[in-house]
């Protein structure tokens, strides 16, 4: 009888801290041994000339959300096919409470939909209406079931919370040991600027960036950090788009606060000028916060290297372009404020970041692994089961050719959309195979993982997001007592 189910032989293993030649032995879906001369296996996987990377962990993915008006074009089946094709083996998606509705009911329905996933998954709990029933009954139960992160919006009609509601939600998350993730933009400033732009008949896609200037993001980042500090609640700021908001996070971290930052590949590659394309083409690049400037991109790379921003996600939020249920929901053309926000990016995340980061010398291989796999797994309570190539971890890995040049096309994204913002982009580095728990789910051309092959990953309490037990006064407002 063979010692192992499979041995990945002849490759270079990359972890969050090391790069070394070794073989990887797999048994019962987990890493069983790392080294040389490991023994026998039922299958030998040739990794000669390849990097062996931990499977990507994407903690900001929107799939099959309903009730939002425009139609999200990726189901769990198609969206996780895109994940597999890009080397991502775990996603964290959003169970999104409808205004006035039950979060628990949506989460239950979402669990059913997610049974078609091809990769492993967990959920963020998006709170849009923090009623006592939601905060005191539903949220504690859902967090106890393993959905250990809560999402709040500070902007967008119908989903945003005011500051008092944010504080109540922060307090509930702290009591139940959950991380709070925040879309931070100043709603009233954006709404007023939008009114002024529309009144001046400045409605082309490029004016989306005018309505959402960096100051709107910077102010909201400062404000949510202040609110979280007052209640001693760890938070992650989603999709940091440029220098000023990143600097607010750096200042908070310098004060010792548990504040983490995330950016996305599109903020490292696209600028506001992409909104100014002929006709309605700029609508493909409407997402929030908007893309900024090349100077902001340079600054973000610096913050990534310093560790101020610790996660690079896709914020995969796909709507079709040439579709009345997608970007043309309000017509063709439509004013920028009526165009659905969002951009596809699941399959492109790792190849584009590798090209821009590793191949161009901006970051090294361990940093790439930290940003795309290990850090998000640690921050969201998935580590060491995910985000690691270590004995006992799930055998989720990518065979990666660091020299493979691929011209990206929409067909290569394997998603439900009709465009990719990276059409024609030339990569240097690409996945040639993706494995989930030791089984192939992408063979370099075809997604071979079955719909339903993914599993829900429940996340238990973990020390990284424990409060600091530090308040601005001797009064613990969350528990209503003096410290």
Tab-separated table of C-alpha atoms in Angstrom:
chain	number	residue	atom	x	y	z
A	1	UNK	CA	0.000	0.000	0.000
A	2	UNK	CA	1.253	3.489	-0.879
A	3	UNK	CA	2.270	5.817	1.920
A	4	UNK	CA	0.308	8.757	0.521
A	5	UNK	CA	-2.510	9.547	-1.862
A	6	UNK	CA	-0.228	11.806	-3.895
A	7	UNK	CA	3.175	13.459	-3.863
A	8	UNK	CA	3.861	16.746	-5.615
A	9	UNK	CA	7.424	16.312	-6.750
A	10	UNK	CA	10.173	18.566	-8.100
A	11	UNK	CA	8.726	21.998	-7.395
A	12	UNK	CA	9.683	25.043	-5.347
A	13	UNK	CA	7.443	25.610	-2.340
A	14	UNK	CA	6.634	29.206	-1.456
A	15	UNK	CA	5.236	30.108	1.957
A	16	UNK	CA	4.639	33.425	3.687
A	17	UNK	CA	8.239	33.386	4.904
A	18	UNK	CA	10.320	30.972	2.793
A	19	UNK	CA	11.122	29.708	-0.700
A	20	UNK	CA	12.646	26.224	-0.879
A	21	UNK	CA	12.903	23.072	-2.976
A	22	UNK	CA	10.830	20.241	-1.504
A	23	UNK	CA	8.185	17.660	-2.263
A	24	UNK	CA	4.675	17.809	-0.843
A	25	UNK	CA	2.900	14.635	0.311
A	26	UNK	CA	-0.901	14.538	0.603
A	27	UNK	CA	-3.155	12.113	2.408
A	28	UNK	CA	-6.891	12.393	3.040
A	29	UNK	CA	-6.986	15.933	1.671
A	30	UNK	CA	-4.361	17.442	3.967
A	31	UNK	CA	-0.617	18.019	3.782
A	32	UNK	CA	0.955	14.965	5.385
A	33	UNK	CA	4.690	15.616	4.863
A	34	UNK	CA	7.109	18.109	3.315
A	35	UNK	CA	10.652	17.202	2.349
A	36	UNK	CA	12.530	14.827	0.063
A	37	UNK	CA	12.416	11.044	-0.377
A	38	UNK	CA	8.973	11.002	1.164
A	39	UNK	CA	8.073	7.456	0.143
A	40	UNK	CA	5.427	6.097	-2.169
A	41	UNK	CA	2.161	7.520	-3.416
A	42	UNK	CA	-0.765	6.385	-5.513
A	43	UNK	CA	-0.148	9.403	-7.759
A	44	UNK	CA	2.922	11.508	-8.545
A	45	UNK	CA	2.254	15.089	-9.599
A	46	UNK	CA	5.154	16.530	-11.572
A	47	UNK	CA	5.904	20.106	-10.494
A	48	UNK	CA	9.284	20.417	-12.200
A	49	UNK	CA	10.069	24.072	-12.900
A	50	UNK	CA	6.912	25.171	-11.079
A	51	UNK	CA	6.251	27.150	-7.932
A	52	UNK	CA	3.981	25.442	-5.413
A	53	UNK	CA	1.886	28.171	-3.784
A	54	UNK	CA	-0.856	27.932	-1.129
A	55	UNK	CA	-4.283	28.253	-2.696
A	56	UNK	CA	-5.495	31.826	-2.873
A	57	UNK	CA	-7.860	33.095	-0.182
A	58	UNK	CA	-10.124	35.890	-1.424
A	59	UNK	CA	-12.025	37.476	1.455
A	60	UNK	CA	-14.034	40.005	-0.573
A	61	UNK	CA	-16.267	38.296	-3.126
A	62	UNK	CA	-19.880	38.966	-4.150
A	63	UNK	CA	-21.742	35.986	-5.628
A	64	UNK	CA	-25.432	35.415	-6.330
A	65	UNK	CA	-26.677	38.309	-4.240
A	66	UNK	CA	-30.322	39.065	-4.942
A	67	UNK	CA	-32.704	41.916	-4.292
A	68	UNK	CA	-30.224	44.632	-5.246
A	69	UNK	CA	-31.948	45.807	-8.462
A	70	UNK	CA	-29.397	45.046	-11.189
A	71	UNK	CA	-28.583	41.374	-11.575
A	72	UNK	CA	-25.318	39.935	-10.341
A	73	UNK	CA	-24.169	37.718	-13.172
A	74	UNK	CA	-22.160	35.133	-11.229
A	75	UNK	CA	-23.814	32.272	-9.409
A	76	UNK	CA	-21.894	30.248	-6.864
A	77	UNK	CA	-21.255	27.722	-9.621
A	78	UNK	CA	-19.828	30.161	-12.184
A	79	UNK	CA	-18.130	32.464	-9.695
A	80	UNK	CA	-16.213	29.690	-8.006
A	81	UNK	CA	-15.238	28.323	-11.418
A	82	UNK	CA	-13.592	31.706	-11.964
A	83	UNK	CA	-11.913	31.407	-8.572
A	84	UNK	CA	-10.486	27.999	-9.442
A	85	UNK	CA	-9.214	29.230	-12.814
A	86	UNK	CA	-7.298	32.004	-11.060
A	87	UNK	CA	-5.773	29.867	-8.320
A	88	UNK	CA	-8.191	30.794	-5.525
A	89	UNK	CA	-9.388	27.888	-3.389
A	90	UNK	CA	-11.297	29.703	-0.623
A	91	UNK	CA	-13.690	32.662	-0.866
A	92	UNK	CA	-15.572	34.656	1.750
A	93	UNK	CA	-18.830	36.068	0.373
A	94	UNK	CA	-21.681	38.210	1.689
A	95	UNK	CA	-24.967	37.137	3.216
A	96	UNK	CA	-26.741	40.452	2.689
A	97	UNK	CA	-29.645	41.497	4.913
A	98	UNK	CA	-32.455	43.231	2.991
A	99	UNK	CA	-33.609	46.494	4.518
A	100	UNK	CA	-36.395	45.631	6.926
A	101	UNK	CA	-35.766	41.912	6.530
A	102	UNK	CA	-34.177	39.038	8.394
A	103	UNK	CA	-30.427	38.448	8.233
A	104	UNK	CA	-30.892	34.895	9.475
A	105	UNK	CA	-33.326	34.045	6.683
A	106	UNK	CA	-30.932	35.373	4.034
A	107	UNK	CA	-28.015	33.470	5.559
A	108	UNK	CA	-30.018	30.239	5.537
A	109	UNK	CA	-30.933	30.736	1.896
A	110	UNK	CA	-27.339	31.625	1.062
A	111	UNK	CA	-26.111	28.394	2.634
A	112	UNK	CA	-28.362	26.509	0.216
A	113	UNK	CA	-27.142	28.469	-2.822
A	114	UNK	CA	-23.523	27.991	-1.803
A	115	UNK	CA	-23.860	24.223	-1.988
A	116	UNK	CA	-22.974	24.599	-5.690
A	117	UNK	CA	-19.559	26.055	-4.875
A	118	UNK	CA	-16.488	24.497	-6.485
A	119	UNK	CA	-14.105	25.929	-3.849
A	120	UNK	CA	-14.348	26.214	-0.071
A	121	UNK	CA	-16.162	29.210	1.385
A	122	UNK	CA	-17.383	31.181	4.359
A	123	UNK	CA	-19.649	34.200	4.847
A	124	UNK	CA	-19.550	37.807	5.963
A	125	UNK	CA	-22.798	39.020	7.550
A	126	UNK	CA	-23.895	42.295	5.930
A	127	UNK	CA	-26.029	44.335	8.321
A	128	UNK	CA	-28.198	46.984	6.637
A	129	UNK	CA	-30.886	47.340	9.311
A	130	UNK	CA	-29.534	46.830	12.849
A	131	UNK	CA	-32.785	46.179	14.684
A	132	UNK	CA	-32.720	44.667	18.197
A	133	UNK	CA	-33.846	41.356	16.696
A	134	UNK	CA	-30.895	41.318	14.303
A	135	UNK	CA	-28.247	42.507	16.764
A	136	UNK	CA	-29.393	40.621	19.849
A	137	UNK	CA	-30.841	37.396	18.421
A	138	UNK	CA	-29.854	36.700	14.821
A	139	UNK	CA	-26.297	38.011	14.773
A	140	UNK	CA	-25.092	36.095	17.858
A	141	UNK	CA	-26.471	32.839	16.489
A	142	UNK	CA	-24.977	33.309	13.022
A	143	UNK	CA	-21.581	34.241	14.445
A	144	UNK	CA	-21.671	31.187	16.720
A	145	UNK	CA	-22.334	29.068	13.640
A	146	UNK	CA	-19.003	30.225	12.184
A	147	UNK	CA	-19.735	33.415	10.220
A	148	UNK	CA	-17.277	35.443	12.267
A	149	UNK	CA	-17.228	38.732	10.359
A	150	UNK	CA	-19.735	41.546	9.941
A	151	UNK	CA	-19.925	44.038	7.068
A	152	UNK	CA	-21.265	47.588	7.338
A	153	UNK	CA	-21.663	50.345	4.753
A	154	UNK	CA	-21.224	54.034	5.510
A	155	UNK	CA	-22.688	55.001	2.123
A	156	UNK	CA	-25.258	53.893	-0.505
A	157	UNK	CA	-28.974	54.487	-0.065
A	158	UNK	CA	-30.812	51.478	1.257
A	159	UNK	CA	-27.830	49.809	2.900
A	160	UNK	CA	-25.836	52.499	4.719
A	161	UNK	CA	-25.868	52.874	8.475
A	162	UNK	CA	-25.678	56.199	10.266
A	163	UNK	CA	-23.079	56.635	12.986
A	164	UNK	CA	-25.437	55.602	15.803
A	165	UNK	CA	-26.340	52.423	13.930
A	166	UNK	CA	-22.674	51.759	13.226
A	167	UNK	CA	-21.920	52.051	16.940
A	168	UNK	CA	-24.669	49.593	17.852
A	169	UNK	CA	-23.371	47.136	15.269
A	170	UNK	CA	-19.775	47.533	16.433
A	171	UNK	CA	-20.869	46.842	19.991
A	172	UNK	CA	-22.776	43.711	18.964
A	173	UNK	CA	-19.787	42.427	17.024
A	174	UNK	CA	-17.486	42.999	19.996
A	175	UNK	CA	-19.800	41.150	22.357
A	176	UNK	CA	-19.894	38.182	19.984
A	177	UNK	CA	-16.196	38.110	18.996
A	178	UNK	CA	-16.542	39.056	15.329
A	179	UNK	CA	-14.404	41.220	13.051
A	180	UNK	CA	-16.145	44.236	11.495
A	181	UNK	CA	-15.380	45.093	7.847
A	182	UNK	CA	-16.279	48.527	6.558
A	183	UNK	CA	-17.051	50.245	3.273
A	184	UNK	CA	-15.912	53.709	4.309
A	185	UNK	CA	-17.065	56.734	2.296
A	186	UNK	CA	-18.839	59.914	3.392
A	187	UNK	CA	-22.388	59.448	2.139
A	188	UNK	CA	-23.686	63.007	2.416
A	189	UNK	CA	-20.675	64.544	0.690
A	190	UNK	CA	-21.011	62.081	-2.192
A	191	UNK	CA	-24.768	62.654	-2.431
A	192	UNK	CA	-24.335	66.444	-2.527
A	193	UNK	CA	-21.546	66.326	-5.109
A	194	UNK	CA	-23.648	63.975	-7.228
A	195	UNK	CA	-26.595	66.347	-7.119
A	196	UNK	CA	-24.372	69.211	-8.200
A	197	UNK	CA	-22.818	67.234	-11.058
A	198	UNK	CA	-26.165	66.007	-12.347
A	199	UNK	CA	-27.602	69.537	-12.125
A	200	UNK	CA	-24.689	70.716	-14.257
A	201	UNK	CA	-25.433	67.884	-16.742
A	202	UNK	CA	-22.060	66.296	-16.046
A	203	UNK	CA	-23.223	62.694	-16.093
A	204	UNK	CA	-20.721	60.719	-18.219
A	205	UNK	CA	-18.966	57.786	-16.503
A	206	UNK	CA	-15.819	59.827	-15.843
A	207	UNK	CA	-17.753	62.031	-13.399
A	208	UNK	CA	-18.178	59.044	-11.083
A	209	UNK	CA	-14.676	59.869	-9.806
A	210	UNK	CA	-15.635	63.525	-9.335
A	211	UNK	CA	-18.554	62.523	-7.116
A	212	UNK	CA	-16.389	60.298	-4.938
A	213	UNK	CA	-13.145	62.175	-4.302
A	214	UNK	CA	-10.483	60.830	-1.979
A	215	UNK	CA	-11.568	63.255	0.740
A	216	UNK	CA	-14.881	61.366	1.028
A	217	UNK	CA	-12.996	58.133	1.626
A	218	UNK	CA	-10.324	59.668	3.851
A	219	UNK	CA	-12.860	61.302	6.168
A	220	UNK	CA	-14.920	58.134	6.527
A	221	UNK	CA	-11.839	56.020	7.222
A	222	UNK	CA	-10.817	58.439	9.966
A	223	UNK	CA	-14.361	58.433	11.360
A	224	UNK	CA	-14.831	54.662	11.463
A	225	UNK	CA	-11.419	54.238	13.077
A	226	UNK	CA	-12.475	56.754	15.728
A	227	UNK	CA	-15.802	55.010	16.372
A	228	UNK	CA	-14.119	51.613	16.564
A	229	UNK	CA	-11.446	52.981	18.908
A	230	UNK	CA	-14.120	54.387	21.218
A	231	UNK	CA	-15.663	50.926	21.552
A	232	UNK	CA	-12.381	48.935	21.345
A	233	UNK	CA	-13.497	46.981	18.275
A	234	UNK	CA	-11.041	45.507	15.723
A	235	UNK	CA	-11.919	46.464	12.132
A	236	UNK	CA	-10.765	45.972	8.565
A	237	UNK	CA	-11.152	48.800	6.054
A	238	UNK	CA	-12.241	47.367	2.718
A	239	UNK	CA	-10.890	48.461	-0.681
A	240	UNK	CA	-8.449	51.198	0.323
A	241	UNK	CA	-8.033	53.119	-2.928
A	242	UNK	CA	-5.123	55.473	-2.354
A	243	UNK	CA	-2.549	57.276	-0.276
A	244	UNK	CA	-4.658	59.416	2.042
A	245	UNK	CA	-6.944	56.688	3.358
A	246	UNK	CA	-3.979	54.318	3.707
A	247	UNK	CA	-2.189	56.941	5.779
A	248	UNK	CA	-5.147	57.104	8.189
A	249	UNK	CA	-4.768	53.359	8.717
A	250	UNK	CA	-1.022	53.720	9.233
A	251	UNK	CA	-1.641	56.355	11.915
A	252	UNK	CA	-4.132	54.096	13.687
A	253	UNK	CA	-1.713	51.187	13.613
A	254	UNK	CA	1.023	53.446	15.010
A	255	UNK	CA	-1.274	54.053	18.008
A	256	UNK	CA	-1.453	50.293	18.502
A	257	UNK	CA	-5.025	49.876	17.254
A	258	UNK	CA	-6.297	46.702	15.639
A	259	UNK	CA	-7.080	48.260	12.287
A	260	UNK	CA	-6.269	46.373	9.095
A	261	UNK	CA	-6.360	47.528	5.495
A	262	UNK	CA	-7.328	45.799	2.269
A	263	UNK	CA	-6.824	46.978	-1.279
A	264	UNK	CA	-7.775	45.385	-4.588
A	265	UNK	CA	-5.905	44.614	-7.785
A	266	UNK	CA	-7.882	47.226	-9.706
A	267	UNK	CA	-6.566	50.017	-7.485
A	268	UNK	CA	-3.034	48.927	-8.394
A	269	UNK	CA	-3.662	48.803	-12.145
A	270	UNK	CA	-6.518	51.141	-13.133
A	271	UNK	CA	-6.855	54.906	-12.745
A	272	UNK	CA	-9.696	57.427	-12.952
A	273	UNK	CA	-8.717	57.963	-16.589
A	274	UNK	CA	-10.159	54.528	-17.399
A	275	UNK	CA	-13.602	55.995	-16.733
A	276	UNK	CA	-13.042	58.464	-19.577
A	277	UNK	CA	-13.423	56.019	-22.465
A	278	UNK	CA	-15.429	56.481	-25.672
A	279	UNK	CA	-19.188	56.311	-25.424
A	280	UNK	CA	-20.421	54.255	-22.507
A	281	UNK	CA	-17.280	52.087	-22.232
A	282	UNK	CA	-16.223	53.903	-19.089
A	283	UNK	CA	-19.166	52.310	-17.262
A	284	UNK	CA	-17.194	49.054	-17.196
A	285	UNK	CA	-14.868	50.756	-14.707
A	286	UNK	CA	-17.471	52.173	-12.325
A	287	UNK	CA	-16.822	50.784	-8.872
A	288	UNK	CA	-16.618	52.329	-5.436
A	289	UNK	CA	-14.455	53.881	-4.211
A	290	UNK	CA	-13.276	54.782	-7.718
A	291	UNK	CA	-9.819	54.212	-9.130
A	292	UNK	CA	-7.469	57.084	-8.320
A	293	UNK	CA	-4.134	58.189	-9.796
A	294	UNK	CA	-0.763	56.661	-10.641
A	295	UNK	CA	0.630	58.455	-7.589
A	296	UNK	CA	-1.931	56.639	-5.451
A	297	UNK	CA	-0.871	53.338	-7.013
A	298	UNK	CA	2.759	54.020	-6.150
A	299	UNK	CA	1.740	54.877	-2.600
A	300	UNK	CA	-0.308	51.690	-2.253
A	301	UNK	CA	2.667	49.552	-3.279
A	302	UNK	CA	4.633	51.251	-0.536
A	303	UNK	CA	1.961	50.542	2.062
A	304	UNK	CA	1.788	46.911	0.901
A	305	UNK	CA	5.532	46.495	1.335
A	306	UNK	CA	5.402	48.141	4.777
A	307	UNK	CA	2.593	45.824	5.887
A	308	UNK	CA	0.128	48.650	6.543
A	309	UNK	CA	-2.174	47.108	3.936
A	310	UNK	CA	-2.078	43.373	4.501
A	311	UNK	CA	-4.628	41.926	2.067
A	312	UNK	CA	-5.208	42.194	-1.686
A	313	UNK	CA	-8.659	40.978	-2.680
A	314	UNK	CA	-10.687	41.021	-5.892
A	315	UNK	CA	-13.901	42.683	-4.640
A	316	UNK	CA	-15.435	40.558	-7.395
A	317	UNK	CA	-18.834	42.212	-7.910
A	318	UNK	CA	-19.837	41.296	-11.452
A	319	UNK	CA	-22.608	42.690	-13.598
A	320	UNK	CA	-22.702	42.242	-17.357
A	321	UNK	CA	-21.933	45.285	-19.495
A	322	UNK	CA	-24.123	44.866	-22.569
A	323	UNK	CA	-27.202	43.859	-20.603
A	324	UNK	CA	-30.295	45.744	-19.361
A	325	UNK	CA	-29.948	43.783	-16.108
A	326	UNK	CA	-26.320	44.897	-15.737
A	327	UNK	CA	-24.381	48.106	-16.382
A	328	UNK	CA	-27.152	49.295	-18.730
A	329	UNK	CA	-29.842	48.798	-16.075
A	330	UNK	CA	-30.830	52.477	-16.293
A	331	UNK	CA	-30.311	52.778	-20.032
A	332	UNK	CA	-27.566	53.271	-22.615
A	333	UNK	CA	-26.137	55.678	-21.848
A	334	UNK	CA	-27.159	56.240	-18.246
A	335	UNK	CA	-25.899	58.911	-15.854
A	336	UNK	CA	-22.961	57.693	-13.774
A	337	UNK	CA	-25.009	57.675	-10.554
A	338	UNK	CA	-27.475	55.172	-12.041
A	339	UNK	CA	-24.857	52.675	-13.263
A	340	UNK	CA	-24.411	49.616	-11.024
A	341	UNK	CA	-21.166	49.574	-9.100
A	342	UNK	CA	-18.814	46.646	-9.429
A	343	UNK	CA	-16.111	44.965	-11.430
A	344	UNK	CA	-15.217	41.309	-12.060
A	345	UNK	CA	-11.810	40.156	-10.893
A	346	UNK	CA	-11.724	36.701	-9.291
A	347	UNK	CA	-9.702	34.873	-11.944
A	348	UNK	CA	-7.455	37.849	-12.685
A	349	UNK	CA	-6.470	38.657	-9.087
A	350	UNK	CA	-3.426	36.412	-8.715
A	351	UNK	CA	-2.022	36.591	-12.278
A	352	UNK	CA	-2.254	40.400	-12.417
A	353	UNK	CA	-0.841	40.919	-8.928
A	354	UNK	CA	1.991	38.465	-9.612
A	355	UNK	CA	2.836	40.286	-12.841
A	356	UNK	CA	2.676	43.776	-11.358
A	357	UNK	CA	4.256	42.773	-8.080
A	358	UNK	CA	6.681	39.848	-8.381
A	359	UNK	CA	7.568	39.923	-12.072
A	360	UNK	CA	8.158	43.692	-12.004
A	361	UNK	CA	10.217	43.496	-8.831
A	362	UNK	CA	7.894	45.418	-6.511
A	363	UNK	CA	7.405	42.548	-4.027
A	364	UNK	CA	9.018	39.158	-3.428
A	365	UNK	CA	7.393	35.732	-3.546
A	366	UNK	CA	6.680	35.386	0.202
A	367	UNK	CA	5.017	38.820	0.202
A	368	UNK	CA	2.822	37.725	-2.700
A	369	UNK	CA	1.747	34.658	-0.709
A	370	UNK	CA	1.091	36.745	2.398
A	371	UNK	CA	-1.082	39.262	0.553
A	372	UNK	CA	-3.167	36.760	-1.386
A	373	UNK	CA	-3.418	33.767	0.945
A	374	UNK	CA	-1.817	33.723	4.388
A	375	UNK	CA	-2.779	37.179	5.670
A	376	UNK	CA	-6.463	36.953	4.691
A	377	UNK	CA	-6.630	33.431	6.130
A	378	UNK	CA	-5.170	34.646	9.436
A	379	UNK	CA	-7.273	37.803	9.640
A	380	UNK	CA	-10.542	35.958	9.032
A	381	UNK	CA	-9.900	32.921	11.222
A	382	UNK	CA	-9.210	30.402	8.451
A	383	UNK	CA	-5.531	29.809	9.284
A	384	UNK	CA	-3.793	27.323	9.482
A	385	UNK	CA	-6.425	25.195	7.750
A	386	UNK	CA	-6.217	27.628	4.849
A	387	UNK	CA	-3.491	29.973	3.644
A	388	UNK	CA	-0.639	27.647	4.522
A	389	UNK	CA	1.444	24.797	3.158
A	390	UNK	CA	2.259	23.042	6.418
A	391	UNK	CA	1.697	19.568	7.803
A	392	UNK	CA	-1.945	19.344	8.848
A	393	UNK	CA	-3.181	22.163	6.610
A	394	UNK	CA	-5.675	21.509	3.832
A	395	UNK	CA	-3.840	20.516	0.660
A	396	UNK	CA	-5.016	23.578	-1.265
A	397	UNK	CA	-2.262	24.622	-3.641
A	398	UNK	CA	-1.428	26.051	-7.047
A	399	UNK	CA	1.160	24.879	-9.533
A	400	UNK	CA	2.389	28.221	-10.819
A	401	UNK	CA	4.584	28.880	-13.826
A	402	UNK	CA	6.394	32.143	-13.030
A	403	UNK	CA	7.403	32.629	-16.667
A	404	UNK	CA	4.168	31.772	-18.441
A	405	UNK	CA	2.944	34.693	-20.558
A	406	UNK	CA	-0.795	34.803	-21.135
A	407	UNK	CA	-2.881	37.489	-22.826
A	408	UNK	CA	-6.007	37.773	-20.717
A	409	UNK	CA	-9.386	37.511	-22.402
A	410	UNK	CA	-12.896	37.321	-21.045
A	411	UNK	CA	-13.085	33.636	-21.963
A	412	UNK	CA	-10.134	32.879	-19.688
A	413	UNK	CA	-12.004	34.323	-16.714
A	414	UNK	CA	-14.494	31.401	-16.659
A	415	UNK	CA	-17.103	33.701	-15.084
A	416	UNK	CA	-20.649	34.692	-15.988
A	417	UNK	CA	-19.767	38.167	-17.229
A	418	UNK	CA	-19.357	39.496	-20.750
A	419	UNK	CA	-16.178	41.495	-20.114
A	420	UNK	CA	-13.007	41.687	-18.077
A	421	UNK	CA	-11.341	45.020	-17.301
A	422	UNK	CA	-8.047	43.262	-18.055
A	423	UNK	CA	-8.849	42.349	-21.668
A	424	UNK	CA	-5.549	42.231	-23.561
A	425	UNK	CA	-3.410	42.423	-20.410
A	426	UNK	CA	-0.195	40.401	-20.752
A	427	UNK	CA	0.784	38.399	-17.684
A	428	UNK	CA	4.163	37.060	-16.679
A	429	UNK	CA	3.232	34.211	-14.381
A	430	UNK	CA	0.101	32.067	-14.462
A	431	UNK	CA	-1.495	29.072	-12.706
A	432	UNK	CA	-1.111	25.813	-14.608
A	433	UNK	CA	-3.150	23.799	-12.091
A	434	UNK	CA	-5.229	24.437	-8.972
A	435	UNK	CA	-5.889	21.808	-6.285
A	436	UNK	CA	-8.495	21.793	-3.518
A	437	UNK	CA	-7.787	19.380	-0.680
A	438	UNK	CA	-5.406	17.513	-2.961
A	439	UNK	CA	-7.820	17.152	-5.894
A	440	UNK	CA	-7.485	19.091	-9.174
A	441	UNK	CA	-10.130	21.743	-9.803
A	442	UNK	CA	-8.376	23.537	-12.701
A	443	UNK	CA	-6.000	21.897	-15.172
A	444	UNK	CA	-4.582	25.012	-16.789
A	445	UNK	CA	-7.315	25.313	-19.397
A	446	UNK	CA	-10.494	23.763	-18.018
A	447	UNK	CA	-12.239	24.020	-14.668
A	448	UNK	CA	-12.522	20.359	-13.625
A	449	UNK	CA	-13.745	20.808	-10.056
A	450	UNK	CA	-17.349	19.759	-9.657
A	451	UNK	CA	-20.073	22.161	-8.612
A	452	UNK	CA	-20.767	21.209	-5.022
A	453	UNK	CA	-17.190	20.188	-4.314
A	454	UNK	CA	-16.610	23.142	-1.990
A	455	UNK	CA	-17.247	23.091	1.743
A	456	UNK	CA	-18.403	25.684	4.254
A	457	UNK	CA	-15.598	26.634	6.641
A	458	UNK	CA	-16.876	27.593	10.076
A	459	UNK	CA	-14.649	30.077	11.904
A	460	UNK	CA	-14.299	29.826	15.652
A	461	UNK	CA	-13.080	32.626	17.974
A	462	UNK	CA	-9.401	33.458	17.420
A	463	UNK	CA	-6.954	35.716	19.273
A	464	UNK	CA	-6.035	37.987	16.380
A	465	UNK	CA	-9.315	39.911	16.599
A	466	UNK	CA	-9.640	39.970	20.389
A	467	UNK	CA	-10.253	43.500	21.692
A	468	UNK	CA	-7.378	45.390	23.290
A	469	UNK	CA	-9.368	46.049	26.492
A	470	UNK	CA	-8.540	49.703	26.010
A	471	UNK	CA	-11.148	52.479	26.143
A	472	UNK	CA	-10.788	56.273	25.883
A	473	UNK	CA	-12.275	56.672	29.395
A	474	UNK	CA	-12.723	54.291	32.357
A	475	UNK	CA	-16.224	53.520	31.048
A	476	UNK	CA	-16.754	50.388	28.972
A	477	UNK	CA	-19.725	51.548	26.905
A	478	UNK	CA	-20.245	48.148	25.284
A	479	UNK	CA	-20.932	46.425	28.593
A	480	UNK	CA	-22.173	49.537	30.383
A	481	UNK	CA	-19.754	49.430	33.301
A	482	UNK	CA	-16.667	51.137	34.675
A	483	UNK	CA	-13.362	49.438	33.973
